[in-house]
Coordinates of C-alpha atoms in Angstrom, one line a residue:
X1 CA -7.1 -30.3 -8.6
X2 CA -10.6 -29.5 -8.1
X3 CA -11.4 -31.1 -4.7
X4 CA -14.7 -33.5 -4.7
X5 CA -16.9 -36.0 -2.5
X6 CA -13.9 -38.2 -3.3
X7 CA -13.3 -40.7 0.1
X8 CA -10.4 -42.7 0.0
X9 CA -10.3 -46.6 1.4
X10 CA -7.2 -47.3 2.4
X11 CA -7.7 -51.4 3.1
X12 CA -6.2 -54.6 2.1
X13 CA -8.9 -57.2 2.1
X14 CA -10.3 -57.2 -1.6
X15 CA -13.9 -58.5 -0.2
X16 CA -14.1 -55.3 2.4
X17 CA -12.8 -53.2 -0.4
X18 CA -16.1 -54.5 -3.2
X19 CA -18.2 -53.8 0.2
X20 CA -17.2 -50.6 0.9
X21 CA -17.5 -49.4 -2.8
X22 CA -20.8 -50.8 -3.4
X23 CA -21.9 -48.9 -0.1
X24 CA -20.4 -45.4 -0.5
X25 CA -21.5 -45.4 -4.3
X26 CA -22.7 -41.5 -3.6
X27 CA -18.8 -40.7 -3.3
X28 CA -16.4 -41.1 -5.4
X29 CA -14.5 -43.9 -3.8
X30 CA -10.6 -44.6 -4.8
X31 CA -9.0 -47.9 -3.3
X32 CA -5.3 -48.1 -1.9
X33 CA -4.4 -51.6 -0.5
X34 CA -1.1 -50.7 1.0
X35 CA 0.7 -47.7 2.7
X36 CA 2.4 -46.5 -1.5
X37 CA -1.0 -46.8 -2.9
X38 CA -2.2 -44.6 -0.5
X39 CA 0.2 -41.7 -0.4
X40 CA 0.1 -41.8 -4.3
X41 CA -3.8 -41.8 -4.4
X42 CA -2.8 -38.8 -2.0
X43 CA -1.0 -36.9 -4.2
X44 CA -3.3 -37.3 -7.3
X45 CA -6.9 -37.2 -5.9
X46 CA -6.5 -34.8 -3.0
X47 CA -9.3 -36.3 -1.2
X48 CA -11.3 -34.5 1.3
X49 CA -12.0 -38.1 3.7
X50 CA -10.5 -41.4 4.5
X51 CA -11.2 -44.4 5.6
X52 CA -7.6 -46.2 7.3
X53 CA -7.4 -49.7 8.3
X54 CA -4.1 -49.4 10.6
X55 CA -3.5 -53.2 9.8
X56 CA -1.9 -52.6 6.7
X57 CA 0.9 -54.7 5.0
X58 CA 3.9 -56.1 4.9
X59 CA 2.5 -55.9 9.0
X60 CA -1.3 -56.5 9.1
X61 CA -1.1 -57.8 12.3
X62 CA 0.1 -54.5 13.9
X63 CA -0.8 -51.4 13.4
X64 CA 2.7 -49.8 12.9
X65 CA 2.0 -49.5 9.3
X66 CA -1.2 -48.3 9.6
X67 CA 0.0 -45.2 12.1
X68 CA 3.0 -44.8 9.7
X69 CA 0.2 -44.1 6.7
X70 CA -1.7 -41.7 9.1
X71 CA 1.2 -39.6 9.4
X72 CA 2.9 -39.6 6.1
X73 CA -1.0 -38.3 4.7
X74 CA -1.5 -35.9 7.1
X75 CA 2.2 -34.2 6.6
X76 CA 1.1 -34.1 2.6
X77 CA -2.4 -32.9 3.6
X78 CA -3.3 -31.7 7.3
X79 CA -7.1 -30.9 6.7
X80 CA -7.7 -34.7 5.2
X81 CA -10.2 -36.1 7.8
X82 CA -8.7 -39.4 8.4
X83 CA -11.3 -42.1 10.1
X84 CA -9.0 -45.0 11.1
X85 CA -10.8 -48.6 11.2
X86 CA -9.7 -51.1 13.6
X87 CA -10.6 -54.8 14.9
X88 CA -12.6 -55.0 18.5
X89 CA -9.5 -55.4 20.5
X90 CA -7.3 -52.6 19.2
X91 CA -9.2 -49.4 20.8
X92 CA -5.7 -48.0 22.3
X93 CA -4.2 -47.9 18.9
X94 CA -6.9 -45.9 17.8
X95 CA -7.2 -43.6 20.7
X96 CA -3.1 -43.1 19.4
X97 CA -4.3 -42.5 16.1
X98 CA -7.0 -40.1 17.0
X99 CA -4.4 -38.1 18.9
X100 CA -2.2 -37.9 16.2
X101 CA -4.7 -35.9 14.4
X102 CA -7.0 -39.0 12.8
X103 CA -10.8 -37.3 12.7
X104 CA -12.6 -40.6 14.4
X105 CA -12.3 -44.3 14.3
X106 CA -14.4 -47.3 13.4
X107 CA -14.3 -50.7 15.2
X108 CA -14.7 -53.7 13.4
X109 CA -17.0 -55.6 12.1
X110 CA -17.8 -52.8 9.4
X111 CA -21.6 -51.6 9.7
X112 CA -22.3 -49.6 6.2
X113 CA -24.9 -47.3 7.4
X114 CA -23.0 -46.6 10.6
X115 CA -19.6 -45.8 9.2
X116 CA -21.6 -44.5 6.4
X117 CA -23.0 -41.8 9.3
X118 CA -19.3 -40.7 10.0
X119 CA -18.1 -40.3 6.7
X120 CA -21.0 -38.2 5.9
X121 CA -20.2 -35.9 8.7
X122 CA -16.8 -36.0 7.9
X123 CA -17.5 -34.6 4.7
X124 CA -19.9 -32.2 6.2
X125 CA -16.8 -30.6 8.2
X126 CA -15.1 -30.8 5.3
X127 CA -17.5 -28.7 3.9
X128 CA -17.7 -26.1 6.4
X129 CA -14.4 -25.7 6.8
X130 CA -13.5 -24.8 3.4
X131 CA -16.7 -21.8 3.2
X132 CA -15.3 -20.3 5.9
X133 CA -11.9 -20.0 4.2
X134 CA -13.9 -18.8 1.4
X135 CA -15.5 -16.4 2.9
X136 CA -12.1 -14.7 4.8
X137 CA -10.7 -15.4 1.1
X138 CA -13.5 -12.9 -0.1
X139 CA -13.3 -10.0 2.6
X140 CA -13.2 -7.3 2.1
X141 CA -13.5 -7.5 -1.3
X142 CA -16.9 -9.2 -1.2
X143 CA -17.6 -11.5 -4.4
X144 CA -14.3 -11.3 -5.4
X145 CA -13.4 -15.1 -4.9
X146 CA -9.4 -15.6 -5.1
X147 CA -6.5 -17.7 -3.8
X148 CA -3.7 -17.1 -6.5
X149 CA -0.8 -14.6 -5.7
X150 CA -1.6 -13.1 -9.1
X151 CA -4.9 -12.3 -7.8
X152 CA -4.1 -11.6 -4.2
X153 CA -1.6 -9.2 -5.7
X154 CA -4.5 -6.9 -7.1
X155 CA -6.8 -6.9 -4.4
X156 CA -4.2 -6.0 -1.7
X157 CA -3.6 -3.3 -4.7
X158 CA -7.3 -2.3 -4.9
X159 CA -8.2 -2.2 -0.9
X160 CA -4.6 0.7 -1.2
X161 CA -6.2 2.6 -3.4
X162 CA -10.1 2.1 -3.0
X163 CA -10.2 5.1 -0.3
X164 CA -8.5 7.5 -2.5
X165 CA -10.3 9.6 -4.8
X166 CA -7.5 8.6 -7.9
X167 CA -9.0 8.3 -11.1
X168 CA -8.2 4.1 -11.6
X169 CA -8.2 2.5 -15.3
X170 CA -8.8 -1.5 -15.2
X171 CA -6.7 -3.7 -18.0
X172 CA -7.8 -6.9 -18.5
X173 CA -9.6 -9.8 -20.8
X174 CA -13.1 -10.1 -21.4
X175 CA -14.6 -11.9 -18.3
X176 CA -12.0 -11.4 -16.0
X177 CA -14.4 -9.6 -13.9
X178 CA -13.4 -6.1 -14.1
X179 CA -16.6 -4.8 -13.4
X180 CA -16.7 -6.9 -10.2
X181 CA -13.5 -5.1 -9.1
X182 CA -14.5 -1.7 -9.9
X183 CA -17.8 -2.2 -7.3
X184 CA -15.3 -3.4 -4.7
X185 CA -13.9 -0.1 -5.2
X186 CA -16.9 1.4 -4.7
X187 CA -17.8 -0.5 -1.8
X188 CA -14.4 -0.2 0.1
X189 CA -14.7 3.9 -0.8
X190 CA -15.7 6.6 1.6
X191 CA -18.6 7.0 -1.4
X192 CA -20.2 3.4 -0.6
X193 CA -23.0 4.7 0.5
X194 CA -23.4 6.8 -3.0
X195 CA -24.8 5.4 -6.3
X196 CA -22.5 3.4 -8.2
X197 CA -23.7 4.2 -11.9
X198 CA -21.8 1.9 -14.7
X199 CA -21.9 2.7 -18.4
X200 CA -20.9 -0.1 -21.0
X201 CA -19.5 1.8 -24.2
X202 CA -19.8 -0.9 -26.4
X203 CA -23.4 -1.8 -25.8
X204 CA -25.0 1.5 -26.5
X205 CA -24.9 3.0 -30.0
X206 CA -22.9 5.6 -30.8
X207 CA -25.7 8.1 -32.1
X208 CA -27.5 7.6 -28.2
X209 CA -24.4 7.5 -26.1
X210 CA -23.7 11.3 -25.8
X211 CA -27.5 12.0 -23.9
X212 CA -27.2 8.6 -22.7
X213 CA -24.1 10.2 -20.7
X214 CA -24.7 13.8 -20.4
X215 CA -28.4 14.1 -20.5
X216 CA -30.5 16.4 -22.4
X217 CA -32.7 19.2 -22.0
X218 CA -36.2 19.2 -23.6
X219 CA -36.7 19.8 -27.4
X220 CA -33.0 19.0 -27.8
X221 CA -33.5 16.5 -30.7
X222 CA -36.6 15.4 -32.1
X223 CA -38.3 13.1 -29.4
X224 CA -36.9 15.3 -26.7
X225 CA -39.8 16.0 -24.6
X226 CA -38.4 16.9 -21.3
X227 CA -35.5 17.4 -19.3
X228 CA -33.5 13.9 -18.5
X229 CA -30.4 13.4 -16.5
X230 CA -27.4 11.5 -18.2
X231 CA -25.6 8.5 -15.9
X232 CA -22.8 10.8 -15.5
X233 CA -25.7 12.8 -13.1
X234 CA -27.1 10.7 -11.7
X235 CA -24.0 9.1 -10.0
X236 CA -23.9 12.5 -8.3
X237 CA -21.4 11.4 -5.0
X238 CA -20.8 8.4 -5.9
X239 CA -18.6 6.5 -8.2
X240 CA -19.0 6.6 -12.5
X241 CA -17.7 3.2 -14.3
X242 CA -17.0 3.8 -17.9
X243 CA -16.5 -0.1 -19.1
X244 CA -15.3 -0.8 -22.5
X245 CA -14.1 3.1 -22.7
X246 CA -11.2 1.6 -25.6
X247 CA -14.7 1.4 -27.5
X248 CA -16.0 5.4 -26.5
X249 CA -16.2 7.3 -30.0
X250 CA -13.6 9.5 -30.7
X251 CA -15.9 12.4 -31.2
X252 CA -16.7 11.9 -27.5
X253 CA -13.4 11.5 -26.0
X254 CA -13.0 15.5 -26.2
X255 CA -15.8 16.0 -23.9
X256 CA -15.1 13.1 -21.6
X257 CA -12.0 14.9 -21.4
X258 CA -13.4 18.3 -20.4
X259 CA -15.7 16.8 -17.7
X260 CA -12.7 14.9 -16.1
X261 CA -10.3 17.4 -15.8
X262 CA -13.1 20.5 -15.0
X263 CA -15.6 17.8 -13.2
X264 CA -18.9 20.3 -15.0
X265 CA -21.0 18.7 -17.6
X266 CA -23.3 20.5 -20.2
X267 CA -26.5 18.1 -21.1
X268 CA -27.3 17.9 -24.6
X269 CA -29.1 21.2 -26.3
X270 CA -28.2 23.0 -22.4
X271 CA -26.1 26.3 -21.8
X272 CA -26.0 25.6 -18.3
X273 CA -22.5 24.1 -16.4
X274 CA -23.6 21.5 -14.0
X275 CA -21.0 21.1 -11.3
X276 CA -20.4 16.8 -10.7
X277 CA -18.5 15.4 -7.7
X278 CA -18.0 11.8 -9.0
X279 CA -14.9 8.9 -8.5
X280 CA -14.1 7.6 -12.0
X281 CA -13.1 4.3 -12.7
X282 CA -12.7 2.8 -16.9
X283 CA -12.0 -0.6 -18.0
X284 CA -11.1 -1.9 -20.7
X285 CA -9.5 -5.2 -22.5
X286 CA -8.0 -3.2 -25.1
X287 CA -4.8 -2.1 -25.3
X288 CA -4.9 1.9 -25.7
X289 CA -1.4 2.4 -26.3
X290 CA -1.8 1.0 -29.5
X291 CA -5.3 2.8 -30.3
X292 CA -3.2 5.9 -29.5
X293 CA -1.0 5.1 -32.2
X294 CA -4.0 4.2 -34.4
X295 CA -5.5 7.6 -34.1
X296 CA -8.6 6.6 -32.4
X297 CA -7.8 7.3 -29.1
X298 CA -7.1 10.3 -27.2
X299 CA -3.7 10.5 -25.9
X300 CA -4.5 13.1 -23.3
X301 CA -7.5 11.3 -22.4
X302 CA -5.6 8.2 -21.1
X303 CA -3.0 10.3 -19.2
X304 CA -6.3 11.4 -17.4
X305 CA -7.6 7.8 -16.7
X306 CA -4.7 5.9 -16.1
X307 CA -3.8 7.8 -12.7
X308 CA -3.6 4.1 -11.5
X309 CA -3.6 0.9 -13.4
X310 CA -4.8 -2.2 -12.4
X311 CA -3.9 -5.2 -14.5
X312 CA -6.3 -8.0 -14.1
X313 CA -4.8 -11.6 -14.9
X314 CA -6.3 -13.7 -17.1
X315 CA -8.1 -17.4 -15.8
X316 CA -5.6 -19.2 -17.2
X317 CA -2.5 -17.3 -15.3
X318 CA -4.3 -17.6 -12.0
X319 CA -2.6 -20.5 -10.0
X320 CA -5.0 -22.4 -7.9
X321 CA -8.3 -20.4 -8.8
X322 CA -9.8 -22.7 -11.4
X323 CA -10.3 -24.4 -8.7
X324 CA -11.8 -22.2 -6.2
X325 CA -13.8 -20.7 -8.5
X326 CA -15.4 -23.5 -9.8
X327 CA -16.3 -25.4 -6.6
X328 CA -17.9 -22.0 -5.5
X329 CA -19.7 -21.7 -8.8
X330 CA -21.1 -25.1 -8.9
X331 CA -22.5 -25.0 -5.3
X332 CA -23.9 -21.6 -6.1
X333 CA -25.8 -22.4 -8.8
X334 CA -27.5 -26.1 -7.0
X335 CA -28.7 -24.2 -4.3
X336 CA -30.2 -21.4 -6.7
X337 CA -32.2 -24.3 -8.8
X338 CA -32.7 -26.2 -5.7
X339 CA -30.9 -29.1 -7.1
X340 CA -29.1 -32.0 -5.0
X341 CA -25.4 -30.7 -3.7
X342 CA -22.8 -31.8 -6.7
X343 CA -19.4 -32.4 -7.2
X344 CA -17.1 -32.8 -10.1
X345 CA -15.6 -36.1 -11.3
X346 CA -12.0 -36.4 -12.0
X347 CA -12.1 -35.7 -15.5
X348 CA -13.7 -32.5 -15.0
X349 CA -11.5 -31.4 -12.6
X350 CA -8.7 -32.4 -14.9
X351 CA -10.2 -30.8 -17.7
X352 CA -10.6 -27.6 -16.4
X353 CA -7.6 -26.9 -15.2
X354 CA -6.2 -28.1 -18.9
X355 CA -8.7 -25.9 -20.4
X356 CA -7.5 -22.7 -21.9
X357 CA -10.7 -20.0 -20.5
X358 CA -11.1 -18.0 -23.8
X359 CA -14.3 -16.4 -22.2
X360 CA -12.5 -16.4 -18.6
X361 CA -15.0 -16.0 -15.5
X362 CA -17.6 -15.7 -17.5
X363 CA -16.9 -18.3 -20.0
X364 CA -17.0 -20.5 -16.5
X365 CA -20.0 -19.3 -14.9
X366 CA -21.8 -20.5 -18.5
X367 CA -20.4 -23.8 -18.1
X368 CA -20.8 -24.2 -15.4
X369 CA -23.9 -23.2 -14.7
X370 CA -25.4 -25.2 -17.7
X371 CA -23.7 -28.4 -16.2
X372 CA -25.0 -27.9 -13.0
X373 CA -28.8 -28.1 -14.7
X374 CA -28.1 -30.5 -17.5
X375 CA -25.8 -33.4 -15.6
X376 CA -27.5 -36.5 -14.4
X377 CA -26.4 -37.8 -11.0
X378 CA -24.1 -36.5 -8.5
X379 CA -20.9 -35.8 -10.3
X380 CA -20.4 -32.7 -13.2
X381 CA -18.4 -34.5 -15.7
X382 CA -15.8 -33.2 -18.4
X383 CA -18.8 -33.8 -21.1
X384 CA -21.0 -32.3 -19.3
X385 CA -19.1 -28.6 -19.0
X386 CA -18.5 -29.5 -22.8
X387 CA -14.9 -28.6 -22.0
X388 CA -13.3 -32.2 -23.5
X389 CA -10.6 -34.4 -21.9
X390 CA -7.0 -33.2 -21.5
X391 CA -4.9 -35.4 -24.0
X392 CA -1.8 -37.3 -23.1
X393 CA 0.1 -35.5 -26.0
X394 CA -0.6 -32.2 -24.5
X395 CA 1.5 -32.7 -21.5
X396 CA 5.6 -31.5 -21.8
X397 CA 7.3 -34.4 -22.0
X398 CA 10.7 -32.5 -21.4
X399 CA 11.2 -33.2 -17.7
X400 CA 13.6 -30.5 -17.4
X401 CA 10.9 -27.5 -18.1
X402 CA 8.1 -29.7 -15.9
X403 CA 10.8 -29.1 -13.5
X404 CA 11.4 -25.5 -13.9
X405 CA 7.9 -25.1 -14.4
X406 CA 7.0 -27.0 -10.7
X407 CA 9.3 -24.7 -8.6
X408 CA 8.3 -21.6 -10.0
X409 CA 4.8 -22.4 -8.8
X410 CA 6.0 -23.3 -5.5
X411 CA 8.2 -20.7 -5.0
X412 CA 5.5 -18.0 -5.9
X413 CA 3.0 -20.2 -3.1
X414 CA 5.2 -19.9 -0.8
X415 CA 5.8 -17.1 -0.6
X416 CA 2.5 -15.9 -0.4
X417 CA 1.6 -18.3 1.8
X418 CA 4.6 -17.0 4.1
X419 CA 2.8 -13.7 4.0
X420 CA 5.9 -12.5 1.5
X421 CA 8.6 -13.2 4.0
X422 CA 11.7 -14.9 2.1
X423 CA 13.3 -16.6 5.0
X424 CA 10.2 -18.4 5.7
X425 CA 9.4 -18.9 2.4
X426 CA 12.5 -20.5 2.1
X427 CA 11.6 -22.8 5.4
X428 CA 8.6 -24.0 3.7
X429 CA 10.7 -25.1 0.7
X430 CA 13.0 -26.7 2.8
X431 CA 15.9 -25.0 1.6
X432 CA 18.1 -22.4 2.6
X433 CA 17.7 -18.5 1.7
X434 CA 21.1 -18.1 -0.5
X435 CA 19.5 -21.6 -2.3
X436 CA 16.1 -19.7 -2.9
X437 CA 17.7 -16.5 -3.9
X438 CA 19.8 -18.7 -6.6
X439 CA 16.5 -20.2 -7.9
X440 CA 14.8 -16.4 -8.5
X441 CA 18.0 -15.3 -9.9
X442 CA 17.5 -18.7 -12.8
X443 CA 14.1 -18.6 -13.1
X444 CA 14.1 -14.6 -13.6
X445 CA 12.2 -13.8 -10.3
X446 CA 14.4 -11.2 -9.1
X447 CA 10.7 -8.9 -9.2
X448 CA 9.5 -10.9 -6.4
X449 CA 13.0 -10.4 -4.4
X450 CA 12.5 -6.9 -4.5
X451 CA 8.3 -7.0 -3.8
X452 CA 9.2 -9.1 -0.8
X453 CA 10.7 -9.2 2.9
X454 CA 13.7 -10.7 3.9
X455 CA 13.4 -10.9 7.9

């Protein structure tokens, strides 16, 4: 779920509960009375602080319950900051608490601006905390913002092969940001500090796109007035991104061809070979295969391009990076139309992760980014991203495939999280390693057996 200002208020007296809601109206504040309520509001709101009154019931007068609640949370969620809330004469139990991991504690009577103080920080951590894990999410491949193993999967894959000089063909979706991986490429290359020139075959017409690639020499074509470089030129040392090449005319594939496997060019109307040291990378969200079989693609031309392929995922197949992506998106665009910091409400967050992503990354940053300008207040709803609520029919209702559904996820995060080591993976799952290898043998996960270590 897409994390939030959402604090938590884990208290049983009703009349401190209305006061504490009416006070931290600028969060998203979720009530528990009791030790259940809490650990369920745990597991379905994920929030980032929390305020703990350790005299909870069926033992208000103790704070047994309340230290018990303080564990159970931070075993389900270790980063929570926790700031436990306790009467005047109970400062050893929450000098306990605090060394249990609790972030601070409050002693009763409850001042709103006060506590209101240590909240706020708490959330400022909070803050911190998670752009720094952003920012070692996105190196080296900066801009690239990722936490799924689909995705982690391809950028370990690109930082391999970005030193090479292999000619590297990009498969994916519209808006999956292929072009954003193809300069990560170029950046991780020993041509970095050589243009990066990129050509999109499907925005330029078809009648321009031969000088617009190879250049021309003066009186070439009517309107031909001097000598002009094409992009394939002037990326001289560096690294040439044909996007959209699935879309590159057939009469030009021939002498895309010849340029790749000869690396000389001819400009337009010229006589002259013009030697071109270059790195080539394509993209494309078509499938060629089948444009081969069509007969408007050039067979030999794809051997030539697809030295390595990259398949991008789409949105939708990325566990976890709805998420991440959208949190960073939102932020990014506040501070670039020096608006207030937001947050998104629980529908949004719902809704976006039960959102299809036609458009993908792209589709997102639209969204997103119109949200961020258009929403009153301090919360990006499900209206406002124009994205809908998820309905209740849309959910399986055959327990059996949530099930199956549930563990593939996990196993998949736990292993990556285990840094693809199987025995700890299966540590994390708390089961043993024959048990795990039974569940990738049913759910048809033998690939990630063989992808992964056993020791």
């Amino acid at each position: 779920m897409t994390q939030s200002r959402i604090l938590l208020v884990v208290e049983d007296d009703p009349g401190l509960q209305k006061q504490l809601k009416w006070s931290f109206e600028q969060y998203e504040v979720v009530i528990a009375g009791n030790r259940n309520e809490a650990i369920a509001a745990i597991r379905r709101y994920t929030p980032s602080v929390v305020t703990l009154d350790l005299g909870l019931p069926p033992d208000p007068t103790n704070a047994s319950e309340g230290l018990a609640t303080l564990r159970e949370i931070l075993a389900l969620a270790p980063a929570t900051k926790i700031i436990v809330v306790t009467g005047n004469d109970d400062r050893a139990n929450a000098i306990h608490a605090v060394a249990l991991g609790a972030y601070d504690f409050y002693q009763k009577p409850v001042d709103p601006d006060i506590l209101g103080l240590i909240i706020e920080r708490a959330f400022h951590l909070d803050a911190l905390e998670r752009d720094y894990q952003n920012l070692q999410q996105q190196k080296p491949l900066h801009g690239v913002i990722a936490t799924s193993p689909q995705m982690q999967a391809v950028m370990r894959m690109i930082e391999k092969i970005a030193p090479t000089q292999a000619t590297v063909l990009l498969l994916g979706e519209s808006g999956t940001g292929k072009e954003l991986l193809a300069r990560a490429l170029h950046r991780l290359s020993t041509r970095s500090d050589q243009p990066f020139v990129a050509v999109n075959c499907a925005a330029i017409p078809e009648t321009l796109l031969e000088s617009e690639l190879f250049g021309y020499e003066k009186g070439a074509f009517t309107g031909a007035v001097a000598q002009t470089k094409g992009k394939i030129e002037y990326a001289q040392g560096g690294t040439f991104f044909l996007d959209e090449i699935g879309d590159l005319p057939f009469a030009l594939q021939a002498k895309l061809l010849r340029f790749i496997q000869e690396r000389v060019i001819e400009r337009l109307g010229g006589r002259k070979e013009i030697p071109i040291d270059v790195r080539i990378i394509c993209a494309t969200h078509r499938k060629l295969p089948d444009l081969i079989d069509q007969g408007t693609f050039r067979g030999d031309l794809y051997y030539r391009l697809s030295e390595i392929v990259v398949d991008i995922p789409p949105l939708r197949e990325r566990e976890g990076d709805i998420t991440t992506i959208a949190n960073a998106l939102l932020q990014r665009y506040c501070r670039e139309n020096n608006l207030k910091e937001k947050h998104f409400s629980h529908d949004a967050a719902q809704a976006m992760e039960a959102y299809h992503w036609p458009g993908n990354i792209r589709e997102m940053e639209n969204k997103i980014k119109r949200a961020t300008i258009l929403s009153d207040g301090n919360f990006v709803t499900a209206a406002d991203l124009e994205i809908g609520q998820p309905a209740e029919n849309t959910m399986p209702l055959n327990l059996k495939s949530v099930r199956e559904a549930a563990e593939t996820v996990a196993i998949k995060r736990a292993l990556n999280y285990a840094d693809n080591n199987v025995s700890e993976a299966a540590k994390l799952l708390g089961v043993t390693r024959p048990t795990l290898y039974g569940l990738f043998e049913k759910y048809g996960l033998q690939g990630l057996v063989r992808n992964h270590s056993e020791d």
